[in-house]
Amino acid sequence: MALIHLAIFLPVIAAILIAIVYRYVKDVHLGWFALIVPAAIAAYLFTLIPTVSNDGPLHYTLNLMPRIGMNFDVYIDGLGLLFAILISGIGTLVVLYSIGYLSKSERLGNFYVYLLIFMTAMLGVVLSDNVLMLYFFWELTSISSFLLIAFWYKKDKSIYGAQKSLLITFFGGFMMLGGFIVLYIITGTLSIREMIANVDLVIDSNLAPLAVVLVLLGAFTKSAQFPFYIWLPDAMEAPTPVSAYLHSATMVKAGLYLVARFTPVFAFSELWVWLILLVGLFTLLWASFNAVKQDDLKGVLAFSTVSQLGLIMSLLGAGGLAVNSGANESIFTVAVVAAVFHIINHATFKGALFMIAGILDHETGTRSIRKLGGLLTIMPITFTMTIITALSMAGLPPFNGFLSKELFLEAMFELSNANFSVLADWSVLFPILAIVGSIFTFVYSIKLIHGVFLGDRTHETPKEPHEAPALMLISPIILSALVVIFGLFPNILSQTIIDPAAMSILATDTQLNTEISHWHGFNNPALWATIAIVVVGLALYLFRHSWMFIYDYHKEQFTLNYLYDQGLIYSQLGSKKATDGVMTGFLRDYMVYIFGFFVVFGIITTFFTGLPIDFDNYSEIGIQDVVLVIIILISLFIIMMTRSRMVSIIMLGAIGYSMALFFAFFRAPDLALTQLAIETVTTTLFLVCFYHLPKKSKHEEAVGFKFTNFMISVGVGAIVILFGLAAYSNRLFESISKYHIENVYELAAGGNMVNVILVDFRGYDTLFETLVFGIAGIGIYALMKAKVKGKDDDNEEHA
Amino acid sequence: MELVTIILAGILVASATYLILSKSVLRIIIGVSVLSHGVHLLILTMGQLKRGNIPVLEDSVSSYTDPLPQALILTAIVISFALTAYSLILLLQNYKELDTDNTEDMKGVPHGD
């Protein structure tokens, strides 16, 4: 138990207190109380930076379930610390922003409780060393995200979005758990550090591809990669602070964290790096292309988030690829540094952009770009922030997005020069995909600025627009300032945060001494690529009306959303149909299933094991036995064929008495006696029932012959005969009755062996058989009483 | 003899199956009774038939029929009787309430009609 454990669980503890405070304090906005928590955690984490960057990672253990190895091990290295600072830092700003954004009439108690639970979950994800704890916190983020998306639960769209994100991220989470279990099977440990130390075992194992695919499914669903990105645009129904926090800066980066964390374990695998690289690049292209057509501000930002996550993912893949192919180390380092740097940059500018979208929504009443326009003079501060953050997103100097995008393009160009065994001829595709994706990024960034703030002032907004209150502006201002500061002085980050994070992704102790600079000289292809992006992007935006029609070709039926919706509908319909088809509600059908399975498995058993039957060791057949068999067979035949209930009851009695005679012939006097008595009583009972039955019954009118029933019956009978013969032919041991016979007098002082067995050797059977009898009696009594009473009540009502 | 009783037991079970698959509740109960007869016969057969004397201790006799299956069957007879009696009363009350003994008509009939 260390301070860091407390820090991780501080938000949850605070959530409990806040739920209490919410009941009693109504005057002060609840957010002020919540604000303390992330601020305190952020401050604490900042003090750890020098320790981690100079002295290496910190490690604390807290035993929860040592027997199964589920311990809450906290491991603070550069990567974990970077994410933890992002989570707590942006968390602070988001809580501050939400104080202005949410009015006191909302259910603030719920909001902050969910948000703080989410904060704990996220901190747990990035600081856990134990994969089971990682999984625990991972699902906690899904659950709290679900609650936050459905915060306005009276809107259908919120519920839809929440359900969708839950289904998709839970699917991925489960797969990831499977991957962890496979890893545990391979390495024998649940600790990520020990897995990295035992990477040789993973390399040698043929289970590794399975683990790769499963872990990546978890990462791709959480980080909204193609084709799992569809939940993120629908998650925009959440309140904007939530979108800014969860769906741009923190939760969606959990998948990136996972990939970065497991890079040292899996980077040897070609499957891992190619999957990440290609899925990331395709997501970048696809989402940036789709972002351009969005009309809703948050829609643009959602697709933009997806595409930027794809960008970071592809960089992580490029980093892994270098390790895998043994190509020169510099690509690796550049790609990893670019990934880490862009994680920071994206968190700053995308968080700010979401808050800006929230401000616009709040102050104008709409988020539709078509309805907004010409707000430059009315909202100058918001406009300035938008310029800074959107241009950073587009990748223009002097903002931080420019630097990371340059690094990204550089890494992609390097990748195209390197010679790889797989896809060697196609490696020129990487920079092309990256550049095309960046062009669309540029287009939608410009669209954001131009569509909202420039041009003519539209008057379609539901509210008269005006500048936002200071409380809502503080957080985006701080984030925009960070965009500028990181853009101008990137090296304040490089030694302190980026290097330790990159080193933990590389799993190395060598100091990287990264220097990030704006100017790389004219020889750098990334520079020309940026210029090309700007030129083509501007051209595309200016002539947007002449090519936007291509989006019309993407019909509704071909979207992944349609696929998801139809999949959901058909899985429900399908299971309903399957249930309705099998569960007919008719007793006969269920009996057919039961007997059918008996026959089928009987046949299968016979077929595969064979039933050794020999025809020795039978006793002689007497004439009286033959007579009895014939009587029974005739009686059975009459029962089956007759239309009269009376006849079948009498024939049943005939069978019973024949059985009693059999018992007598087979030297079982007690059985014969009991059978006679019982059969008499049973027949009487049947007749009593018969007397009370209605005069006419369908049963009496027709007893049809059913061929399927007949076949099933023959099958069951045949199986019983086969098994009976086989059992009789293969007597493996002597009967234990010898003991009973020898000791019946010495031990139990009785001569009648059957009776002694019943009451002495096996008395318990008899005890509970008596109980069965008693219960049946009580049941019959209750049945008759209850029904009679019911009838009386009815009569009284009618009278 | 055992060959005959095993086959007879099989025929009893087959007939019982056919009866249980019918629509009338009375036939189903008759089927269950027939089934129990078949099973009792099978248990007895498994203990071998007609070997030795009746299982009552006598000084002059050294070989007895296996008493254990008989004890088991005795228990089973009583239990199957309890079951038959209970299901018969259930059938009776069902008749009074629903006025039918057809299992297919019993599906979804509202209570009290």
Short mmCIF file of N, CA and C in Angstrom, two decimals, chain A residues 584 586 588 591-592 595 615 617-621 625 633 636 639-640 645 652 659 662-663 666-668 671 674-675 678-679 681-682 685-686 689 692-694 697-699 703-706 709-710 713 716-717 721 724-725 728 731 735-737 740-741 745 751 753-754 757-758 769 773 776 779-780 783-784 787 791, chain B residues 1-8 10-15 17-21 23-24 26-30 33-34 37 41-42 44-52 54-57 64-68 70-71 73-75 77-79 81-82 84-86 88-90 92-93 95-97 99 101 103-105 107:
data_model
loop_
_atom_site.label_atom_id
_atom_site.label_comp_id
_atom_site.label_asym_id
_atom_site.label_seq_id
_atom_site.Cartn_x
_atom_site.Cartn_y
_atom_site.Cartn_z
N THR A 584 -41.95 -25.19 -28.59
CA THR A 584 -43.27 -25.07 -29.19
C THR A 584 -44.36 -24.93 -28.15
N PHE A 586 -45.67 -27.57 -26.78
CA PHE A 586 -46.39 -28.84 -26.76
C PHE A 586 -45.54 -29.91 -26.09
N ARG A 588 -45.63 -33.04 -26.31
CA ARG A 588 -45.18 -34.11 -27.19
C ARG A 588 -43.85 -33.78 -27.84
N MET A 591 -41.05 -34.35 -25.50
CA MET A 591 -40.78 -35.77 -25.30
C MET A 591 -40.05 -36.34 -26.52
N VAL A 592 -40.42 -35.83 -27.71
CA VAL A 592 -39.74 -36.29 -28.92
C VAL A 592 -38.26 -35.94 -28.84
N PHE A 595 -36.59 -38.39 -26.19
CA PHE A 595 -36.44 -39.76 -26.71
C PHE A 595 -35.52 -39.77 -27.92
N PHE A 615 -24.70 -65.07 -26.24
CA PHE A 615 -25.99 -65.66 -25.92
C PHE A 615 -25.87 -66.93 -25.07
N ASN A 617 -25.44 -68.58 -20.98
CA ASN A 617 -25.78 -68.30 -19.60
C ASN A 617 -27.22 -67.85 -19.40
N TYR A 618 -28.15 -68.42 -20.18
CA TYR A 618 -29.56 -68.13 -19.96
C TYR A 618 -30.22 -69.32 -19.29
N SER A 619 -31.22 -69.03 -18.46
CA SER A 619 -31.96 -70.13 -17.83
C SER A 619 -33.03 -70.64 -18.78
N GLU A 620 -33.63 -71.78 -18.42
CA GLU A 620 -34.59 -72.41 -19.34
C GLU A 620 -35.92 -71.66 -19.33
N ILE A 621 -36.67 -71.83 -20.43
CA ILE A 621 -37.96 -71.17 -20.55
C ILE A 621 -39.07 -72.18 -20.27
N ASP A 625 -44.16 -69.32 -18.59
CA ASP A 625 -43.56 -68.05 -18.97
C ASP A 625 -44.05 -67.59 -20.33
N LEU A 633 -48.20 -59.28 -24.23
CA LEU A 633 -48.13 -58.72 -25.58
C LEU A 633 -49.52 -58.39 -26.10
N LEU A 636 -50.83 -55.30 -24.36
CA LEU A 636 -50.18 -54.11 -24.88
C LEU A 636 -50.82 -53.70 -26.20
N ILE A 639 -54.14 -52.11 -25.66
CA ILE A 639 -54.01 -50.75 -25.13
C ILE A 639 -53.71 -49.77 -26.26
N MET A 640 -52.83 -50.19 -27.13
CA MET A 640 -52.43 -49.28 -28.21
C MET A 640 -53.57 -49.03 -29.17
N ARG A 645 -61.36 -46.01 -23.14
CA ARG A 645 -60.48 -45.84 -21.98
C ARG A 645 -60.61 -47.02 -21.04
N LEU A 652 -54.24 -52.63 -18.77
CA LEU A 652 -53.11 -52.24 -17.93
C LEU A 652 -53.08 -53.10 -16.68
N MET A 659 -47.30 -59.31 -14.38
CA MET A 659 -46.02 -59.00 -13.77
C MET A 659 -45.91 -59.69 -12.41
N PHE A 662 -45.12 -63.20 -12.96
CA PHE A 662 -43.70 -63.30 -13.30
C PHE A 662 -42.85 -63.30 -12.04
N PHE A 663 -43.14 -62.36 -11.16
CA PHE A 663 -42.37 -62.27 -9.91
C PHE A 663 -42.46 -63.57 -9.14
N PHE A 666 -40.36 -66.13 -10.80
CA PHE A 666 -38.93 -65.82 -10.67
C PHE A 666 -38.47 -65.81 -9.22
N ARG A 667 -39.24 -66.42 -8.35
CA ARG A 667 -38.86 -66.62 -6.95
C ARG A 667 -38.69 -65.31 -6.18
N ALA A 668 -39.70 -64.46 -6.34
CA ALA A 668 -39.69 -63.21 -5.59
C ALA A 668 -41.04 -63.05 -4.92
N LEU A 671 -42.18 -59.49 -3.85
CA LEU A 671 -42.52 -58.65 -4.99
C LEU A 671 -43.89 -59.00 -5.53
N THR A 674 -46.55 -57.55 -3.23
CA THR A 674 -46.67 -56.10 -3.35
C THR A 674 -47.29 -55.72 -4.68
N GLN A 675 -46.82 -56.37 -5.74
CA GLN A 675 -47.31 -56.03 -7.07
C GLN A 675 -48.81 -56.27 -7.17
N ILE A 678 -50.61 -53.51 -5.06
CA ILE A 678 -50.48 -52.19 -5.68
C ILE A 678 -51.30 -52.13 -6.97
N GLU A 679 -51.26 -53.22 -7.75
CA GLU A 679 -51.96 -53.20 -9.02
C GLU A 679 -53.46 -53.07 -8.80
N VAL A 681 -54.90 -51.59 -6.25
CA VAL A 681 -55.21 -50.22 -5.85
C VAL A 681 -55.12 -49.29 -7.04
N THR A 682 -54.09 -49.49 -7.87
CA THR A 682 -53.93 -48.61 -9.03
C THR A 682 -55.13 -48.71 -9.95
N LEU A 685 -57.97 -46.89 -8.60
CA LEU A 685 -57.79 -45.45 -8.76
C LEU A 685 -58.14 -45.01 -10.18
N PHE A 686 -57.62 -45.77 -11.13
CA PHE A 686 -57.92 -45.46 -12.53
C PHE A 686 -59.42 -45.45 -12.76
N CYS A 689 -61.04 -42.41 -11.34
CA CYS A 689 -60.85 -41.29 -12.24
C CYS A 689 -61.79 -41.40 -13.42
N HIS A 692 -65.15 -40.09 -13.04
CA HIS A 692 -65.32 -38.64 -12.99
C HIS A 692 -65.05 -37.95 -14.30
N LEU A 693 -64.52 -38.71 -15.24
CA LEU A 693 -64.17 -38.04 -16.49
C LEU A 693 -65.42 -37.68 -17.28
N PRO A 694 -65.35 -36.65 -18.11
CA PRO A 694 -66.51 -36.30 -18.95
C PRO A 694 -66.88 -37.46 -19.84
N SER A 697 -64.89 -37.92 -24.90
CA SER A 697 -63.56 -37.34 -24.96
C SER A 697 -63.00 -37.60 -26.35
N LYS A 698 -62.14 -36.70 -26.79
CA LYS A 698 -61.55 -36.89 -28.12
C LYS A 698 -60.77 -38.20 -28.16
N HIS A 699 -60.24 -38.53 -26.98
CA HIS A 699 -59.46 -39.75 -26.89
C HIS A 699 -60.27 -40.96 -27.33
N VAL A 703 -57.94 -42.79 -32.13
CA VAL A 703 -56.56 -42.91 -31.75
C VAL A 703 -55.79 -43.15 -33.03
N GLY A 704 -55.24 -42.07 -33.57
CA GLY A 704 -54.59 -42.17 -34.88
C GLY A 704 -53.24 -42.85 -34.76
N PHE A 705 -52.79 -43.36 -35.88
CA PHE A 705 -51.46 -43.96 -35.90
C PHE A 705 -50.47 -42.92 -36.38
N LYS A 706 -49.43 -42.69 -35.56
CA LYS A 706 -48.43 -41.68 -35.91
C LYS A 706 -47.13 -42.39 -36.27
N ASN A 709 -43.98 -41.18 -34.25
CA ASN A 709 -44.04 -41.71 -32.88
C ASN A 709 -43.65 -43.18 -32.87
N PHE A 710 -44.18 -43.90 -33.84
CA PHE A 710 -43.90 -45.33 -33.92
C PHE A 710 -42.41 -45.59 -34.10
N SER A 713 -40.53 -44.87 -30.93
CA SER A 713 -40.76 -45.91 -29.92
C SER A 713 -39.96 -47.16 -30.24
N VAL A 716 -36.38 -46.50 -29.32
CA VAL A 716 -36.13 -46.55 -27.87
C VAL A 716 -36.13 -47.99 -27.39
N GLY A 717 -37.15 -48.77 -27.85
CA GLY A 717 -37.21 -50.16 -27.43
C GLY A 717 -35.98 -50.93 -27.85
N ILE A 721 -33.29 -52.87 -25.49
CA ILE A 721 -32.98 -54.30 -25.64
C ILE A 721 -31.48 -54.51 -25.84
N GLY A 724 -29.64 -53.80 -22.67
CA GLY A 724 -29.94 -54.82 -21.69
C GLY A 724 -29.14 -56.08 -21.97
N LEU A 725 -29.13 -56.50 -23.24
CA LEU A 725 -28.38 -57.71 -23.61
C LEU A 725 -26.89 -57.54 -23.34
N TYR A 728 -26.21 -57.68 -19.71
CA TYR A 728 -26.33 -59.03 -19.15
C TYR A 728 -25.14 -59.89 -19.57
N ARG A 731 -20.94 -59.39 -17.36
CA ARG A 731 -20.99 -59.24 -15.91
C ARG A 731 -19.54 -59.20 -15.41
N SER A 735 -21.90 -60.45 -7.69
CA SER A 735 -22.89 -59.63 -7.00
C SER A 735 -22.49 -59.48 -5.53
N ILE A 736 -22.79 -58.29 -4.99
CA ILE A 736 -22.49 -58.09 -3.56
C ILE A 736 -23.53 -58.78 -2.69
N SER A 737 -24.54 -59.38 -3.33
CA SER A 737 -25.59 -60.00 -2.54
C SER A 737 -25.06 -61.14 -1.68
N HIS A 740 -24.95 -60.14 1.75
CA HIS A 740 -26.27 -60.09 2.37
C HIS A 740 -26.76 -61.48 2.73
N ILE A 741 -26.56 -62.41 1.78
CA ILE A 741 -27.05 -63.76 2.01
C ILE A 741 -26.32 -64.41 3.19
N TYR A 745 -28.57 -63.59 8.85
CA TYR A 745 -28.98 -64.02 10.19
C TYR A 745 -28.00 -63.54 11.25
N GLY A 751 -34.59 -63.90 8.55
CA GLY A 751 -34.47 -64.95 7.56
C GLY A 751 -34.87 -64.48 6.18
N MET A 753 -34.48 -62.37 3.32
CA MET A 753 -33.37 -61.51 2.92
C MET A 753 -33.86 -60.18 2.36
N VAL A 754 -34.93 -60.23 1.53
CA VAL A 754 -35.43 -58.98 0.93
C VAL A 754 -35.85 -58.01 2.01
N ILE A 757 -32.88 -56.59 3.88
CA ILE A 757 -32.20 -55.55 3.10
C ILE A 757 -32.99 -54.24 3.18
N LEU A 758 -34.31 -54.36 3.09
CA LEU A 758 -35.15 -53.16 3.06
C LEU A 758 -35.10 -52.38 4.36
N GLU A 769 -38.44 -43.70 0.79
CA GLU A 769 -39.54 -44.19 -0.02
C GLU A 769 -40.85 -43.95 0.71
N PHE A 773 -44.02 -41.58 -0.41
CA PHE A 773 -45.40 -41.99 -0.30
C PHE A 773 -46.23 -40.97 0.47
N ALA A 776 -46.72 -37.81 -1.53
CA ALA A 776 -47.73 -37.99 -2.56
C ALA A 776 -49.12 -37.89 -1.94
N GLY A 779 -49.81 -34.35 -1.11
CA GLY A 779 -50.01 -33.62 -2.36
C GLY A 779 -51.40 -33.86 -2.92
N ILE A 780 -51.82 -35.10 -2.90
CA ILE A 780 -53.16 -35.40 -3.44
C ILE A 780 -54.22 -34.70 -2.61
N LEU A 783 -54.17 -31.04 -3.37
CA LEU A 783 -54.70 -30.80 -4.71
C LEU A 783 -56.22 -30.79 -4.69
N MET A 784 -56.79 -31.75 -4.03
CA MET A 784 -58.24 -31.85 -4.03
C MET A 784 -58.84 -30.71 -3.23
N LYS A 787 -58.57 -27.24 -5.08
CA LYS A 787 -59.45 -27.09 -6.22
C LYS A 787 -60.88 -26.89 -5.77
N LYS A 791 -63.45 -23.76 -6.59
CA LYS A 791 -64.79 -23.89 -7.16
C LYS A 791 -65.80 -23.16 -6.30
N MET B 1 -34.29 -67.78 -20.65
CA MET B 1 -35.41 -66.96 -20.16
C MET B 1 -35.05 -65.47 -20.14
N GLU B 2 -33.80 -65.20 -19.75
CA GLU B 2 -33.40 -63.79 -19.65
C GLU B 2 -33.52 -63.08 -20.99
N LEU B 3 -33.16 -63.81 -22.08
CA LEU B 3 -33.29 -63.23 -23.42
C LEU B 3 -34.73 -62.79 -23.66
N VAL B 4 -35.67 -63.63 -23.28
CA VAL B 4 -37.09 -63.32 -23.49
C VAL B 4 -37.50 -62.11 -22.66
N THR B 5 -37.08 -62.09 -21.39
CA THR B 5 -37.54 -60.98 -20.54
C THR B 5 -36.92 -59.66 -20.98
N ILE B 6 -35.66 -59.71 -21.45
CA ILE B 6 -35.05 -58.46 -21.91
C ILE B 6 -35.80 -57.93 -23.12
N ILE B 7 -36.13 -58.83 -24.04
CA ILE B 7 -36.87 -58.38 -25.23
C ILE B 7 -38.26 -57.89 -24.83
N LEU B 8 -38.88 -58.61 -23.91
CA LEU B 8 -40.21 -58.19 -23.44
C LEU B 8 -40.12 -56.80 -22.79
N GLY B 10 -37.99 -54.54 -23.46
CA GLY B 10 -37.82 -53.59 -24.55
C GLY B 10 -39.14 -53.27 -25.21
N ILE B 11 -39.97 -54.29 -25.42
CA ILE B 11 -41.27 -54.05 -26.05
C ILE B 11 -42.15 -53.19 -25.14
N LEU B 12 -42.08 -53.48 -23.84
CA LEU B 12 -42.87 -52.68 -22.89
C LEU B 12 -42.43 -51.22 -22.95
N VAL B 13 -41.09 -51.00 -22.97
CA VAL B 13 -40.59 -49.62 -23.01
C VAL B 13 -41.00 -48.94 -24.32
N ALA B 14 -40.92 -49.70 -25.42
CA ALA B 14 -41.30 -49.11 -26.71
C ALA B 14 -42.77 -48.71 -26.70
N SER B 15 -43.64 -49.61 -26.19
CA SER B 15 -45.06 -49.28 -26.14
C SER B 15 -45.30 -48.07 -25.25
N THR B 17 -43.24 -45.67 -24.65
CA THR B 17 -42.82 -44.48 -25.37
C THR B 17 -43.91 -44.02 -26.32
N TYR B 18 -44.49 -44.97 -27.03
CA TYR B 18 -45.54 -44.61 -27.98
C TYR B 18 -46.72 -43.98 -27.26
N LEU B 19 -47.07 -44.54 -26.11
CA LEU B 19 -48.21 -43.99 -25.35
C LEU B 19 -47.89 -42.60 -24.82
N ILE B 20 -46.64 -42.42 -24.34
CA ILE B 20 -46.26 -41.12 -23.77
C ILE B 20 -46.27 -40.03 -24.85
N LEU B 21 -46.03 -40.43 -26.09
CA LEU B 21 -46.01 -39.43 -27.17
C LEU B 21 -47.40 -39.06 -27.66
N LYS B 23 -51.47 -37.62 -27.32
CA LYS B 23 -51.98 -36.32 -26.84
C LYS B 23 -52.79 -36.44 -25.55
N SER B 24 -53.36 -37.60 -25.33
CA SER B 24 -54.26 -37.73 -24.18
C SER B 24 -53.46 -37.96 -22.90
N LEU B 26 -54.48 -39.28 -20.14
CA LEU B 26 -54.71 -40.62 -19.57
C LEU B 26 -53.78 -41.63 -20.22
N ARG B 27 -53.64 -41.53 -21.53
CA ARG B 27 -52.73 -42.46 -22.22
C ARG B 27 -51.29 -42.24 -21.75
N ILE B 28 -50.93 -40.99 -21.48
CA ILE B 28 -49.58 -40.74 -21.00
C ILE B 28 -49.35 -41.40 -19.66
N ILE B 29 -50.37 -41.31 -18.77
CA ILE B 29 -50.21 -41.93 -17.45
C ILE B 29 -50.14 -43.45 -17.58
N ILE B 30 -50.97 -44.01 -18.45
CA ILE B 30 -50.90 -45.46 -18.71
C ILE B 30 -49.50 -45.80 -19.23
N SER B 33 -47.04 -46.02 -16.46
CA SER B 33 -47.19 -47.28 -15.72
C SER B 33 -46.53 -48.43 -16.46
N VAL B 34 -46.79 -48.48 -17.78
CA VAL B 34 -46.21 -49.56 -18.58
C VAL B 34 -44.68 -49.46 -18.53
N HIS B 37 -43.33 -50.94 -15.42
CA HIS B 37 -43.31 -52.42 -15.49
C HIS B 37 -42.10 -52.91 -16.26
N LEU B 41 -38.98 -55.21 -14.73
CA LEU B 41 -38.63 -56.50 -15.31
C LEU B 41 -37.13 -56.53 -15.67
N LEU B 42 -36.67 -55.42 -16.19
CA LEU B 42 -35.26 -55.34 -16.60
C LEU B 42 -34.33 -55.46 -15.38
N LEU B 44 -34.96 -56.92 -12.54
CA LEU B 44 -34.99 -58.29 -12.04
C LEU B 44 -34.13 -59.20 -12.91
N THR B 45 -34.23 -59.00 -14.23
CA THR B 45 -33.47 -59.84 -15.16
C THR B 45 -31.97 -59.68 -14.94
N MET B 46 -31.55 -58.48 -14.68
CA MET B 46 -30.12 -58.23 -14.51
C MET B 46 -29.55 -59.00 -13.33
N GLY B 47 -30.41 -59.33 -12.36
CA GLY B 47 -29.92 -60.11 -11.22
C GLY B 47 -29.96 -61.60 -11.50
N GLN B 48 -30.19 -62.00 -12.72
CA GLN B 48 -30.31 -63.39 -13.17
C GLN B 48 -31.57 -64.06 -12.62
N LEU B 49 -32.22 -64.84 -13.48
CA LEU B 49 -33.52 -65.41 -13.12
C LEU B 49 -33.39 -66.90 -12.80
N LYS B 50 -34.26 -67.33 -11.93
CA LYS B 50 -34.44 -68.77 -11.67
C LYS B 50 -33.15 -69.46 -11.24
N ARG B 51 -32.26 -68.72 -10.56
CA ARG B 51 -31.08 -69.42 -10.02
C ARG B 51 -31.28 -69.54 -8.52
N GLY B 52 -31.33 -70.74 -8.04
CA GLY B 52 -31.42 -70.95 -6.61
C GLY B 52 -32.81 -70.75 -6.06
N ILE B 54 -35.92 -69.28 -3.33
CA ILE B 54 -36.41 -67.96 -2.95
C ILE B 54 -35.57 -67.45 -1.79
N PRO B 55 -35.34 -66.14 -1.75
CA PRO B 55 -34.37 -65.61 -0.78
C PRO B 55 -34.89 -65.57 0.66
N VAL B 56 -35.25 -66.72 1.17
CA VAL B 56 -35.61 -66.83 2.60
C VAL B 56 -34.73 -67.92 3.19
N LEU B 57 -34.07 -67.56 4.28
CA LEU B 57 -33.03 -68.43 4.83
C LEU B 57 -33.58 -69.78 5.27
N TYR B 64 -29.33 -69.18 -3.34
CA TYR B 64 -30.53 -68.35 -3.34
C TYR B 64 -30.54 -67.46 -4.56
N THR B 65 -31.74 -67.03 -4.95
CA THR B 65 -31.86 -65.96 -5.97
C THR B 65 -31.33 -64.66 -5.36
N ASP B 66 -30.78 -63.81 -6.24
CA ASP B 66 -30.21 -62.54 -5.78
C ASP B 66 -31.28 -61.68 -5.10
N PRO B 67 -31.17 -61.38 -3.81
CA PRO B 67 -32.24 -60.62 -3.14
C PRO B 67 -32.16 -59.11 -3.39
N LEU B 68 -30.99 -58.61 -3.80
CA LEU B 68 -30.83 -57.16 -3.88
C LEU B 68 -31.74 -56.53 -4.94
N GLN B 70 -34.51 -57.51 -5.94
CA GLN B 70 -35.89 -57.58 -5.45
C GLN B 70 -36.18 -56.43 -4.50
N ALA B 71 -35.20 -56.15 -3.62
CA ALA B 71 -35.39 -55.04 -2.70
C ALA B 71 -35.51 -53.72 -3.46
N ILE B 73 -36.55 -53.29 -6.52
CA ILE B 73 -37.82 -53.22 -7.25
C ILE B 73 -38.96 -52.92 -6.29
N LEU B 74 -38.88 -53.49 -5.11
CA LEU B 74 -39.94 -53.25 -4.12
C LEU B 74 -40.04 -51.75 -3.85
N THR B 75 -38.90 -51.13 -3.68
CA THR B 75 -38.89 -49.68 -3.46
C THR B 75 -39.46 -48.96 -4.68
N ILE B 77 -41.49 -50.02 -6.98
CA ILE B 77 -42.94 -50.23 -7.18
C ILE B 77 -43.72 -49.22 -6.36
N VAL B 78 -43.32 -49.05 -5.11
CA VAL B 78 -44.05 -48.15 -4.22
C VAL B 78 -43.95 -46.72 -4.73
N ILE B 79 -42.75 -46.34 -5.16
CA ILE B 79 -42.56 -44.97 -5.64
C ILE B 79 -43.36 -44.74 -6.91
N PHE B 81 -46.00 -46.19 -7.79
CA PHE B 81 -47.42 -46.12 -7.43
C PHE B 81 -47.78 -44.72 -6.94
N ALA B 82 -46.91 -44.18 -6.06
CA ALA B 82 -47.16 -42.83 -5.55
C ALA B 82 -47.26 -41.85 -6.71
N THR B 84 -48.02 -42.51 -9.88
CA THR B 84 -49.23 -42.74 -10.67
C THR B 84 -50.44 -42.14 -9.98
N ALA B 85 -50.53 -42.39 -8.68
CA ALA B 85 -51.69 -41.88 -7.94
C ALA B 85 -51.74 -40.36 -8.03
N TYR B 86 -50.59 -39.72 -7.82
CA TYR B 86 -50.58 -38.26 -7.84
C TYR B 86 -50.95 -37.75 -9.22
N LEU B 88 -52.72 -39.15 -11.46
CA LEU B 88 -54.15 -39.40 -11.75
C LEU B 88 -55.03 -38.31 -11.14
N ILE B 89 -54.70 -37.95 -9.89
CA ILE B 89 -55.51 -36.90 -9.24
C ILE B 89 -55.30 -35.57 -9.97
N LEU B 90 -54.06 -35.36 -10.42
CA LEU B 90 -53.78 -34.14 -11.17
C LEU B 90 -54.62 -34.12 -12.44
N LEU B 92 -57.41 -35.62 -12.91
CA LEU B 92 -58.81 -35.45 -12.54
C LEU B 92 -59.15 -33.98 -12.32
N GLN B 93 -58.29 -33.33 -11.54
CA GLN B 93 -58.54 -31.91 -11.26
C GLN B 93 -58.42 -31.08 -12.52
N TYR B 95 -59.19 -32.08 -15.49
CA TYR B 95 -60.45 -32.29 -16.20
C TYR B 95 -61.52 -31.35 -15.69
N LYS B 96 -61.64 -31.31 -14.38
CA LYS B 96 -62.70 -30.49 -13.78
C LYS B 96 -62.51 -29.03 -14.17
N GLU B 97 -61.24 -28.61 -14.21
CA GLU B 97 -60.95 -27.20 -14.45
C GLU B 97 -61.00 -26.85 -15.94
N ASP B 99 -61.73 -29.11 -18.61
CA ASP B 99 -62.66 -29.87 -19.41
C ASP B 99 -62.00 -30.51 -20.63
N ASP B 101 -58.66 -33.50 -21.79
CA ASP B 101 -57.47 -34.25 -21.41
C ASP B 101 -56.48 -34.26 -22.56
N THR B 103 -53.39 -32.70 -24.31
CA THR B 103 -52.31 -31.79 -23.90
C THR B 103 -52.21 -30.59 -24.83
N GLU B 104 -52.60 -30.74 -26.08
CA GLU B 104 -52.46 -29.62 -27.01
C GLU B 104 -53.48 -28.54 -26.73
N ASP B 105 -54.61 -28.91 -26.12
CA ASP B 105 -55.59 -27.89 -25.76
C ASP B 105 -55.22 -27.16 -24.48
N LYS B 107 -52.60 -25.65 -23.83
CA LYS B 107 -51.61 -24.59 -24.02
C LYS B 107 -52.29 -23.22 -23.97
#
